[in-house]
XYZ file of C-alpha atoms in Angstrom:
767
model
C -0.367 -0.522 -0.072
C 1.519 3.547 -0.675
C 2.241 5.826 1.457
C -0.697 8.584 1.398
C 2.095 11.999 1.175
C -0.925 14.337 1.226
C -3.100 13.265 4.887
C -0.179 12.976 6.860
C 2.003 16.674 6.083
C 1.221 20.219 5.876
C 0.488 22.256 2.377
C 3.533 23.603 2.419
C 5.430 20.141 4.386
C 4.127 18.190 1.073
C 5.243 21.234 -0.966
C 9.547 20.086 0.091
C 8.468 17.102 0.144
C 7.565 16.321 -3.149
C 9.221 19.429 -5.788
C 11.169 18.106 -8.143
C 13.434 20.747 -8.768
C 16.462 20.383 -9.195
C 18.158 23.280 -6.420
C 15.926 23.722 -3.194
C 16.175 25.259 0.702
C 14.530 24.762 3.232
C 14.359 27.459 5.593
C 12.689 25.169 8.720
C 11.868 27.161 11.433
C 12.325 25.441 14.876
C 9.705 22.679 15.887
C 8.738 22.725 12.693
C 9.480 19.644 11.203
C 12.099 19.191 9.093
C 13.392 15.440 10.596
C 9.739 14.656 8.797
C 9.882 16.281 5.744
C 13.989 15.443 4.880
C 12.590 11.783 5.996
C 9.788 11.234 3.832
C 10.843 13.692 1.111
C 13.900 10.618 1.028
C 10.821 7.932 0.633
C 9.092 9.765 -1.706
C 11.414 10.179 -4.159
C 12.184 6.412 -4.397
C 8.490 5.362 -3.524
C 6.804 8.082 -6.560
C 9.910 8.821 -8.169
C 11.172 5.080 -8.448
C 15.064 6.333 -7.490
C 17.513 3.999 -6.938
C 18.538 3.832 -3.093
C 22.168 3.765 -4.013
C 21.502 6.836 -6.178
C 20.678 8.893 -2.905
C 23.086 10.343 -0.403
C 21.707 12.196 2.846
C 24.420 13.912 5.391
C 23.425 14.628 9.082
C 25.366 16.728 12.108
C 25.680 12.895 14.498
C 25.304 9.733 13.547
C 22.706 9.074 16.031
C 20.038 11.048 14.294
C 21.677 9.652 10.399
C 20.509 5.729 11.966
C 17.033 7.359 13.212
C 16.496 8.822 10.110
C 17.547 5.913 8.472
C 14.806 3.701 10.133
C 11.959 5.794 9.806
C 12.714 5.539 5.805
C 12.833 1.821 6.284
C 9.084 2.316 7.963
C 8.755 4.025 5.301
C 8.486 2.076 2.502
C 10.976 -1.475 3.824
C 13.794 -2.600 3.213
C 14.832 -1.403 0.256
C 15.481 1.865 1.858
C 18.847 -0.196 3.710
C 20.238 0.861 0.877
C 20.539 3.826 1.363
C 23.224 6.629 2.352
C 22.445 8.105 5.651
C 25.713 10.034 7.071
C 27.862 12.201 8.349
C 30.428 14.027 6.639
C 33.212 12.514 8.818
C 31.794 9.007 8.433
C 30.693 9.237 3.658
C 34.505 10.062 3.488
C 36.048 7.218 5.753
C 34.141 5.062 3.581
C 34.863 6.340 0.352
C 38.561 6.530 1.708
C 38.443 2.782 2.212
C 37.592 2.721 -1.526
C 40.492 5.665 -3.122
C 42.900 5.912 -0.637
C 44.546 3.284 -3.073
C 45.023 6.544 -5.079
C 47.432 8.828 -2.589
C 49.159 5.201 -1.776
C 47.423 4.486 1.484
C 45.704 0.712 2.248
C 42.161 0.220 2.860
C 42.025 -0.666 5.852
C 43.993 2.478 7.671
C 44.404 3.540 11.046
C 42.042 6.399 11.530
C 43.305 8.553 15.254
C 41.509 9.340 17.570
C 41.592 13.271 20.084
C 43.999 10.345 22.091
C 45.696 9.327 19.188
C 46.337 12.780 18.093
C 47.073 14.226 21.124
C 50.020 11.530 22.232
C 51.643 11.844 18.982
C 52.144 15.138 19.080
C 53.512 14.879 22.920
C 55.754 12.495 21.570
C 57.056 15.370 19.141
C 56.729 18.203 21.073
C 60.090 15.478 23.723
C 61.572 15.226 20.925
C 62.300 19.760 20.511
C 63.231 19.384 23.005
C 60.500 19.838 25.503
C 58.681 18.820 27.817
C 54.985 17.464 27.527
C 53.386 19.764 30.229
C 54.877 22.715 28.322
C 52.606 25.566 27.307
C 53.993 24.692 23.564
C 51.843 21.209 23.320
C 48.143 23.060 23.313
C 49.245 25.760 21.945
C 50.918 22.697 19.523
C 47.354 21.634 18.816
C 45.702 24.320 18.444
C 47.309 25.185 15.563
C 47.153 22.215 14.109
C 43.037 22.060 14.281
C 42.887 25.431 13.758
C 44.687 25.080 10.210
C 42.934 21.885 9.040
C 39.308 23.528 9.912
C 40.628 26.071 7.037
C 42.167 22.999 4.818
C 45.050 23.585 5.301
C 48.696 21.966 5.623
C 51.363 22.488 6.628
C 53.010 22.605 2.352
C 50.281 25.413 2.326
C 51.536 27.637 4.890
C 54.125 30.543 5.042
C 55.098 32.433 7.693
C 56.922 35.560 7.065
C 56.343 37.155 10.664
C 55.264 35.292 13.202
C 51.824 36.666 14.659
C 51.820 34.703 17.591
C 55.173 33.614 20.329
C 56.373 29.985 18.634
C 54.191 29.991 15.389
C 57.125 28.704 13.482
C 57.633 26.094 15.835
C 53.568 25.319 15.859
C 54.633 24.353 12.679
C 57.369 22.046 12.365
C 55.690 20.132 15.299
C 52.775 20.153 12.806
C 55.004 19.079 9.779
C 56.187 16.623 11.419
C 53.447 15.494 13.033
C 52.005 14.445 8.994
C 54.928 12.960 8.631
C 54.875 10.330 11.064
C 51.350 10.074 10.933
C 51.288 8.954 7.177
C 54.142 7.123 7.803
C 52.273 5.046 10.291
C 48.927 5.227 7.719
C 46.580 6.716 10.020
C 45.300 9.507 9.278
C 42.860 11.540 12.156
C 39.225 12.924 11.265
C 39.908 15.856 9.529
C 42.119 14.700 7.511
C 38.654 12.825 6.084
C 37.749 15.360 4.987
C 40.563 16.943 3.033
C 41.819 13.672 1.871
C 38.480 12.746 0.247
C 38.676 16.362 -0.829
C 42.105 16.082 -2.497
C 41.365 12.885 -4.144
C 38.497 14.719 -6.104
C 39.741 17.944 -6.648
C 43.053 15.514 -8.274
C 41.546 12.670 -9.329
C 38.546 13.801 -12.255
C 37.997 9.791 -12.964
C 36.954 8.973 -9.370
C 35.263 12.681 -9.319
C 33.122 11.848 -12.443
C 32.357 8.562 -10.763
C 31.313 9.858 -6.959
C 29.002 12.301 -9.215
C 27.156 9.872 -11.509
C 26.338 7.447 -9.067
C 23.909 10.325 -6.244
C 21.659 12.490 -8.894
C 19.648 12.945 -5.522
C 21.750 15.220 -1.559
C 20.250 15.781 0.472
C 22.353 17.814 3.354
C 20.417 18.560 7.245
C 21.202 21.487 9.882
C 22.834 23.225 6.908
C 23.419 25.628 8.157
C 25.989 25.036 10.679
C 28.339 23.753 6.935
C 32.266 24.951 7.197
C 33.518 25.500 4.033
C 35.737 22.708 3.828
C 32.376 20.436 3.946
C 30.673 22.592 0.645
C 34.011 22.446 -0.587
C 33.180 18.481 -1.046
C 29.472 19.363 -1.106
C 30.578 21.267 -4.546
C 32.521 18.102 -5.944
C 29.509 15.683 -4.928
C 26.427 17.606 -7.003
C 26.977 16.765 -10.672
C 25.435 18.938 -13.497
C 22.264 17.291 -13.405
C 22.472 15.778 -9.811
C 19.911 18.186 -7.391
C 20.523 18.943 -4.240
C 18.215 19.649 -1.776
C 19.511 21.510 2.050
C 17.186 21.969 4.631
C 18.712 24.602 7.533
C 17.976 27.172 9.920
C 19.373 30.503 10.022
C 18.270 31.637 13.086
C 20.050 28.620 14.931
C 22.781 28.522 13.580
C 24.554 28.257 16.576
C 28.520 26.870 16.173
C 31.118 29.042 13.436
C 32.833 29.800 16.868
C 34.124 25.815 15.976
C 33.889 27.089 11.773
C 30.634 27.277 10.931
C 29.792 29.541 8.370
C 25.572 31.100 8.117
C 26.872 32.516 4.520
C 27.098 28.773 2.976
C 22.939 28.545 3.214
C 22.429 32.489 3.314
C 24.151 31.769 -0.344
C 22.425 29.235 -1.155
C 20.148 30.911 -3.915
C 23.159 32.020 -6.031
C 25.354 29.639 -5.963
C 22.483 27.504 -7.695
C 20.359 28.964 -9.555
C 17.335 28.713 -9.997
C 16.535 28.048 -5.599
C 12.984 26.300 -5.420
C 13.079 28.991 -1.871
C 10.062 26.916 0.545
C 10.194 28.411 4.684
C 8.076 25.731 7.249
C 7.504 27.798 8.996
C 4.472 26.451 11.430
C 5.887 25.431 14.901
C 4.026 21.447 15.931
C 6.151 22.254 19.964
C 5.610 25.217 21.470
C 2.838 27.953 22.427
C 2.186 31.304 20.930
C 3.202 33.195 23.277
C 6.586 31.318 23.340
C 6.690 32.299 19.527
C 6.007 35.526 19.195
C 9.060 36.011 22.275
C 11.649 33.930 19.490
C 9.811 35.916 16.666
C 10.418 39.005 18.485
C 13.906 38.149 19.369
C 15.161 36.895 16.713
C 13.435 40.062 14.178
C 16.366 42.707 15.640
C 19.333 40.378 13.880
C 19.089 42.339 10.025
C 21.680 38.336 8.615
C 18.044 36.429 8.247
C 16.358 34.978 6.131
C 12.809 36.498 7.339
C 9.850 34.465 9.086
C 7.994 33.947 11.615
C 7.374 30.977 13.571
C 3.928 30.344 14.168
C 1.441 27.640 15.570
C -2.619 26.380 16.018
C -1.740 25.597 18.891
C -3.485 27.654 21.879
C -1.273 30.719 23.501
C -0.283 28.716 26.369
C 0.513 31.090 29.947
C 2.024 33.761 30.499
C 5.935 33.756 29.994
C 7.848 34.630 33.956
C 10.010 37.175 33.991
C 12.083 37.451 37.407
C 14.890 39.665 38.567
C 17.009 39.202 41.667
C 19.295 40.112 44.196
C 22.025 38.245 44.150
C 22.557 34.419 41.510
C 21.546 32.639 45.153
C 18.547 34.011 45.109
C 17.682 33.555 41.189
C 18.685 29.249 42.214
C 16.323 29.311 45.233
C 13.556 30.470 43.553
C 14.153 28.449 40.007
C 14.672 25.685 42.559
C 10.824 25.549 44.619
C 9.265 26.621 40.996
C 10.820 22.891 40.219
C 9.969 21.685 42.743
C 6.026 22.837 42.155
C 6.448 21.583 38.786
C 7.293 18.325 39.833
C 5.447 17.692 42.418
C 2.370 18.481 40.534
C 2.601 15.228 39.271
C 2.895 11.836 40.454
C 4.739 9.752 40.775
C 6.741 13.283 41.246
C 8.462 13.792 37.316
C 11.642 15.978 36.912
C 11.874 14.518 32.996
C 10.119 17.302 31.558
C 12.061 19.807 33.584
C 15.770 22.035 31.958
C 17.638 24.786 32.544
C 19.373 26.015 30.145
C 22.709 28.390 30.264
C 24.691 30.326 28.440
C 28.086 29.376 30.170
C 29.259 26.456 32.413
C 30.405 28.159 35.434
C 26.739 29.536 36.037
C 25.449 26.639 37.369
C 26.964 26.578 40.983
C 24.787 28.184 43.222
C 21.825 25.616 41.892
C 24.338 22.097 41.726
C 23.775 23.644 45.996
C 19.756 24.284 45.424
C 19.156 21.675 44.106
C 21.972 19.316 46.275
C 20.012 21.287 49.508
C 16.802 20.607 48.194
C 17.599 16.996 47.279
C 16.257 18.096 43.474
C 18.111 15.054 42.439
C 19.796 16.714 38.428
C 22.379 16.167 35.937
C 24.093 17.326 33.875
C 25.364 17.255 30.120
C 28.137 18.428 28.043
C 29.762 18.981 30.995
C 30.492 18.687 34.715
C 29.428 19.385 37.573
C 30.841 22.417 38.819
C 32.844 21.205 42.119
C 34.454 18.999 39.854
C 35.561 20.985 36.676
C 39.213 20.551 36.284
C 40.373 24.344 37.860
C 37.893 24.264 40.699
C 39.886 21.546 41.779
C 43.148 22.788 41.056
C 41.471 25.976 43.126
C 40.480 23.787 45.832
C 43.501 21.715 46.328
C 45.551 25.066 47.624
C 43.084 25.725 50.066
C 43.321 22.378 51.058
C 46.591 21.929 51.144
C 46.818 25.201 53.688
C 44.621 24.113 55.409
C 46.485 21.180 56.459
C 49.656 20.907 55.034
C 49.567 16.889 54.977
C 48.040 16.534 52.475
C 50.044 15.050 49.528
C 47.086 13.768 46.716
C 46.597 18.544 46.441
C 50.034 19.462 46.966
C 51.494 16.261 43.877
C 48.035 18.751 41.796
C 49.152 22.223 42.733
C 52.663 21.007 42.744
C 53.371 22.896 38.957
C 49.963 24.616 38.319
C 50.640 27.370 37.027
C 53.740 25.719 35.548
C 56.891 26.575 37.901
C 59.705 23.807 35.946
C 58.487 21.297 37.797
C 57.996 17.824 36.004
C 57.559 14.168 36.547
C 61.312 13.346 38.183
C 61.594 16.231 40.133
C 58.603 15.218 42.095
C 59.420 11.812 42.458
C 62.626 13.413 44.617
C 60.225 15.900 46.808
C 58.264 12.222 47.074
C 61.440 10.186 47.821
C 63.452 12.753 50.150
C 60.323 13.532 52.283
C 59.317 9.871 52.899
C 63.486 9.861 54.725
C 62.473 12.989 56.648
C 59.062 11.182 57.556
C 57.240 14.678 56.475
C 54.749 15.207 54.298
C 55.692 16.929 50.510
C 54.538 19.820 51.228
C 56.693 20.441 54.895
C 59.584 18.897 53.422
C 59.096 21.664 50.170
C 58.940 24.245 52.905
C 61.776 23.566 54.634
C 64.339 22.024 52.342
C 66.525 25.415 53.683
C 67.218 22.523 56.307
C 68.965 19.014 53.605
C 71.671 20.838 51.909
C 72.067 17.693 49.804
C 68.382 17.601 48.330
C 68.604 16.113 44.687
C 66.527 19.024 43.623
C 67.942 21.800 40.073
C 68.549 23.857 42.312
C 66.129 26.329 39.885
C 62.826 23.302 41.076
C 64.624 24.125 44.733
C 63.622 27.819 44.171
C 60.330 27.520 43.077
C 59.536 25.327 45.567
C 61.106 28.276 48.122
C 58.684 30.993 46.301
C 55.550 28.753 45.926
C 55.877 27.165 49.884
C 56.940 31.399 51.122
C 53.905 32.519 49.515
C 51.769 29.697 51.141
C 52.423 31.005 54.564
C 52.120 34.399 54.228
C 48.004 32.787 53.085
C 47.799 31.378 56.300
C 48.677 33.900 57.911
C 47.069 36.459 56.874
C 44.073 33.922 57.351
C 44.824 33.067 61.287
C 44.715 36.831 61.520
C 41.432 37.648 59.975
C 41.649 41.022 60.011
C 40.369 40.548 55.671
C 36.927 37.956 54.622
C 39.039 35.212 54.282
C 37.764 35.061 50.809
C 39.641 38.469 49.061
C 43.129 36.879 51.062
C 42.153 33.580 48.923
C 41.861 35.170 45.782
C 44.990 37.703 45.620
C 46.491 34.706 46.563
C 45.553 32.734 43.904
C 45.956 35.886 41.427
C 49.550 36.491 42.967
C 50.845 32.553 42.532
C 49.215 34.039 38.258
C 46.702 31.457 38.323
C 44.351 33.741 36.650
C 46.870 34.249 33.783
C 47.764 29.857 33.242
C 43.618 29.617 32.374
C 42.818 32.045 30.612
C 46.127 31.585 28.348
C 44.874 27.426 28.819
C 41.586 27.709 27.483
C 39.802 27.508 24.776
C 37.412 28.962 22.499
C 34.750 27.393 24.365
C 35.445 27.255 28.001
C 35.163 30.635 30.410
C 38.248 28.841 33.084
C 37.924 32.003 34.607
C 35.362 31.874 34.999
C 34.733 29.149 37.146
C 37.487 30.082 39.240
C 35.736 33.904 39.889
C 32.468 31.957 40.761
C 34.016 29.557 42.723
C 34.721 32.971 44.192
C 31.107 34.185 44.560
C 30.000 30.936 46.674
C 32.308 32.061 48.606
C 30.877 34.808 49.111
C 27.508 33.574 49.297
C 28.762 31.331 52.347
C 30.276 34.257 54.353
C 26.899 36.509 53.860
C 25.135 33.228 55.391
C 27.325 32.045 57.812
C 29.387 35.734 58.801
C 31.075 33.632 62.639
C 32.105 31.307 59.691
C 35.578 30.247 59.881
C 37.815 28.800 56.624
C 38.200 24.892 57.155
C 34.210 25.278 58.021
C 33.579 25.886 54.867
C 35.219 23.877 53.463
C 33.954 21.287 55.377
C 30.758 21.906 54.327
C 31.987 21.528 50.156
C 33.275 18.529 51.135
C 29.482 17.309 52.583
C 27.950 18.360 48.987
C 30.066 16.826 47.076
C 30.566 13.759 48.388
C 27.042 13.142 47.606
C 27.005 10.388 44.758
C 24.550 10.973 41.996
C 21.271 10.150 41.793
C 19.998 6.986 38.842
C 17.110 6.237 37.114
C 16.732 7.985 35.138
C 14.177 11.067 37.148
C 16.086 14.203 37.054
C 16.156 17.127 36.053
C 18.625 18.264 32.919
C 20.998 20.929 33.603
C 22.730 22.456 30.013
C 24.621 24.788 28.061
C 22.015 26.515 25.062
C 24.559 24.919 22.461
C 24.295 21.590 24.217
C 20.407 21.760 24.098
C 19.417 22.625 20.370
C 16.945 19.509 18.935
C 16.634 18.942 21.880
C 12.976 20.414 23.587
C 10.983 20.344 27.497
C 7.912 20.946 28.643
C 9.435 23.958 30.993
C 12.659 25.293 30.370
C 13.955 27.766 32.680
C 16.282 30.223 31.230
C 18.867 30.650 33.304
C 21.738 33.937 34.158
C 20.552 37.030 31.256
C 23.095 38.818 32.044
C 24.651 41.632 30.534
C 28.023 40.056 29.879
C 26.663 37.048 29.846
C 24.576 36.696 28.156
C 25.228 38.663 25.696
C 28.624 37.195 25.770
C 30.976 40.937 26.365
C 33.558 38.345 24.887
C 31.773 37.723 22.231
C 31.252 41.232 20.996
C 34.035 42.035 21.458
C 35.628 39.685 19.108
C 32.887 39.661 16.445
C 31.292 42.812 16.945
C 27.925 42.584 15.468
C 27.968 39.383 13.540
C 28.729 38.270 17.633
C 25.775 39.740 18.524
C 24.189 38.419 16.255
C 24.811 34.825 17.215
C 24.537 35.051 21.282
C 20.881 36.463 19.939
C 20.514 33.722 17.810
C 21.552 31.720 21.099
C 19.288 33.142 23.189
C 16.465 32.557 20.022
C 17.335 28.768 19.671
C 16.858 27.987 24.026
C 13.514 30.026 23.777
C 12.622 27.826 20.790
C 12.662 24.729 22.677
C 9.570 24.885 25.759
C 6.924 23.243 25.041
C 4.462 24.365 27.946
C 6.339 27.039 30.124
C 8.989 29.095 29.761
C 10.958 31.178 33.520
C 13.748 34.082 31.749
C 15.640 35.135 35.294
C 18.831 37.161 35.677
C 20.125 38.349 38.756
C 21.771 41.676 40.017
C 24.268 40.545 42.350
C 28.414 41.151 42.325
C 30.657 39.059 40.554
C 33.652 38.696 40.435
C 33.551 37.528 36.393
C 32.171 41.010 35.554
C 33.549 43.245 38.029
C 30.813 44.791 38.989
C 26.990 44.317 39.835
C 24.846 42.640 37.193
C 22.435 44.503 35.146
C 19.378 42.722 32.903
C 20.415 41.194 29.892
C 19.601 42.811 26.309
C 17.440 40.439 25.655
C 14.945 40.808 27.758
C 13.658 44.108 26.018
C 14.500 43.068 22.942
C 11.962 39.703 23.706
C 9.423 42.092 24.279
C 9.837 40.146 28.440
C 8.897 42.329 31.215
C 9.304 42.444 34.421
C 6.692 42.122 37.433
C 7.443 46.211 39.036
C 9.364 45.898 41.842
C 12.642 48.254 44.505
C 14.634 50.891 42.798
C 17.759 50.657 43.376
C 19.819 49.929 45.806
C 23.698 50.325 46.248
C 23.817 53.388 47.259
C 23.325 55.021 44.254
C 21.337 56.873 41.674
C 19.758 57.681 39.287
C 21.419 59.134 36.458
C 20.225 60.015 32.350
C 19.862 56.874 29.861
C 18.241 56.298 26.822
C 15.670 52.745 26.960
C 17.074 49.743 24.981
C 13.127 49.212 24.432
C 13.763 51.605 22.103
C 11.586 55.251 23.438
C 8.731 52.765 25.380
C 6.808 54.345 27.334
C 6.558 51.539 29.623
C 9.971 51.067 31.304
C 13.064 50.291 29.932
C 17.426 49.932 30.961
C 18.591 53.507 32.875
C 21.836 54.081 33.229
C 23.129 54.319 37.844
C 25.746 56.897 38.384
C 27.161 55.553 41.424
C 29.177 57.204 44.214
C 32.441 55.244 43.577
C 31.477 57.007 39.303
C 31.073 53.970 38.036
C 27.672 52.851 35.489
C 25.708 50.613 36.415
C 22.623 48.940 34.113
C 18.953 48.955 35.567
C 15.190 48.561 34.865
C 13.015 51.248 34.843
C 9.415 51.118 35.247
C 9.382 54.461 33.504
C 7.737 56.932 36.069
C 9.185 60.429 36.057
C 13.256 60.275 37.361
C 15.184 63.015 39.333
C 18.642 62.227 37.774
C 20.131 63.860 40.882
C 17.438 63.158 43.229
C 19.087 60.260 46.133
C 17.501 56.727 46.073
C 16.289 55.648 49.023
C 17.792 52.668 50.096
C 16.345 50.018 51.133
C 15.815 49.113 54.489
C 15.640 45.319 55.070
C 16.279 43.343 58.686
C 20.174 41.880 59.034
C 21.637 40.325 61.497
C 23.048 41.744 63.900
C 26.880 42.948 63.399
C 29.510 42.672 66.163
C 30.504 46.114 65.110
C 26.270 47.893 65.646
C 26.289 49.381 61.857
C 24.270 47.896 59.436
C 23.788 50.561 57.150
C 26.933 51.259 55.325
C 26.398 52.830 52.425
C 29.217 54.150 49.685
C 31.533 57.031 50.576
C 31.178 55.849 54.272
C 34.598 56.969 56.341
C 36.030 54.410 58.015
C 38.839 54.500 60.810
C 40.043 50.311 61.040
C 42.232 49.592 63.804
C 45.823 48.091 61.811
C 44.723 49.572 58.602
C 43.961 53.501 59.195
C 41.213 55.953 57.826
C 39.262 54.851 54.631
C 36.820 55.182 52.556
C 33.802 52.696 51.504
C 33.698 52.361 47.653
C 31.895 49.740 47.518
C 28.802 47.665 49.265
C 28.743 44.460 47.955
C 26.352 43.581 50.413
C 25.697 43.814 53.830
C 28.322 41.840 54.983
C 30.951 42.784 52.690
C 32.748 45.972 51.727
C 35.584 47.306 49.543
C 37.638 50.144 51.170
C 40.158 52.236 49.527
C 42.318 53.389 52.656
C 45.019 56.551 53.354
C 47.856 54.680 52.433
C 46.415 53.573 48.673
C 46.028 50.185 49.352
C 42.224 48.536 48.904
C 40.607 46.163 51.314
C 37.759 44.006 50.550
C 36.228 43.841 54.404
C 33.753 42.027 56.622
C 31.268 44.764 57.395
C 31.071 43.233 60.721
C 34.225 43.018 61.931
C 34.404 44.974 65.161
C 38.303 46.776 63.853
C 36.534 48.245 61.791
C 34.117 51.728 63.227
C 32.517 54.552 60.764
C 33.663 57.598 61.409
C 30.368 60.597 61.782
C 28.663 61.230 58.203
C 28.975 64.894 57.334
C 26.564 67.318 58.856
C 25.483 64.555 61.695
C 25.471 65.437 64.402
C 29.021 63.764 66.469
């Protein structure tokens, strides 16, 4: 019985499935059924147009998607579909090379190196060049090789007239040696699969003609994610007579940082003429309210194919927008809402709930809140916050400060950041410390007592420097003059850890942000437990991180928006929507308007993951990540999402002049706020008339009794400190922590309740 396509598809989907035009571009909006369209188009080609399955090539971007698509076609038309070629670009090229690699002297059974194999080979070459395996040149060379191959460049294609960065010529030497050794082993890496396929197709016309004759119909999924090298491959495979159908959505191009070129899908009508454009705009996933929000947001992008998603479903629930004074309050609200949503069913169901975010470091307060409330969760696409390398590094330092017998922590940090203390030196330390019956840290802190050590002088000097700094920090912590969060942050900065992780992180990482988030966590703990000590904080943290992951699959899903692409959930919480975080300052600084447009596309993808309810949240808490109090993302205004009326800003500020990013909306907008420390922040105003020079009445909230009896610190207050002398408050981070600039020029972050602090009378006040 033949398939009744008209009854299974809407009119636009049917057009996309049945058109016989040679070149077809299907702009498939989120939730519009693009996989369904691709599947039925393949089935239609075979069932109605009698196309040989051997002549159809369908390309997707994951092996799982390829397998699912093929299985769906088999269910529609039967076993004849088993002869279809449905694969990723890399899988197709691997198959191609098994048959054609002999043209370049490779056997069919050549080896394919994975990432670990590549790193091991490059590491060996680095050692050959006289470096240590742990030297920064290793990661620099790996990144260099990857970036050049993404552009389709081999060593012989590169000519360095002037180095664009230190060690570029050495990286090219390593790259050349890598290619030579890999070829000698008859091996290829993942990039080679496409690049060598291109080489054969370009240089062996008979092979190119064979494959052009074989594939009469080529279909490409997720075309907006195609990179330049993949595009070259498509052009070589498509004969003048072949049909090419591509499916994608320019509004969901969110992978340019790894090579995706949005211009490829945008320029399709120019590259393949005449082009039949079909827009799938009917959404089968989300409510009308959610779609209207997404449409308003993405309309601010210039580089797109205009479309408005619509649905025949109900309007659904209103978008819930919330802003909070801190990330902890934000997390508290979100988790409580999740508990209420999940508890509405029996048994309690967390599977339809997702928390999405721009950067992984934002999960810290949410993980803590989930753990404290006993809510099961799972992080996809990343490690739990406290398991991330940089966080574990810093915590290892902290543990060692309190427990010098902790050899595990010592070995983790002794060469992080790099101090030229290699495996051989660590082995000497272990052996000599054992002979002296001391811990490894104790031994290194007392090396002057062991003049016969076998350690090289440079290692001894590095260890003296490290242990001296750690002993000084121990003293500062013991004196308890500054908030221990600030003492520790200064220490981590002083040893060069921040510089190390900024230089070491990849394009899509924010390792410095993760470390700053850890200090935010410490600051929050101090605020909640003002009488706490540093060791109590670490003990509390140890209990939190020791909890086992819950099994069974009934959990809340936490993931970055990049990971969430292609997924859907009934209830979505889009958190951390703050300027600088989402949209990312880094993306905008690196790519300007293009960077902002990609950030907006990313937010569009996040919004369209929601099927029934969407929550959008932000906070105005102080963060070391941005070194300021955060302000709401411009995406709230662009999406037409308004906050409920809330009190005006705190922190001793006064409203100043500013432009509304609503473009003159009468109901309110974004206002610049000038503070007495001459910094400017952005806040959302309710649209009332504002005197820019009228002091804002500071909101008085109940606070815990302070040791010095002061509850209402303000920027500009003058203080007297028993040890540091006279100073002035330049920042009120929150009710428990203040930043003071002293007359000697030093700047200290202090516990506001510290007994050594006295506030001097304010000008005009009675003595």
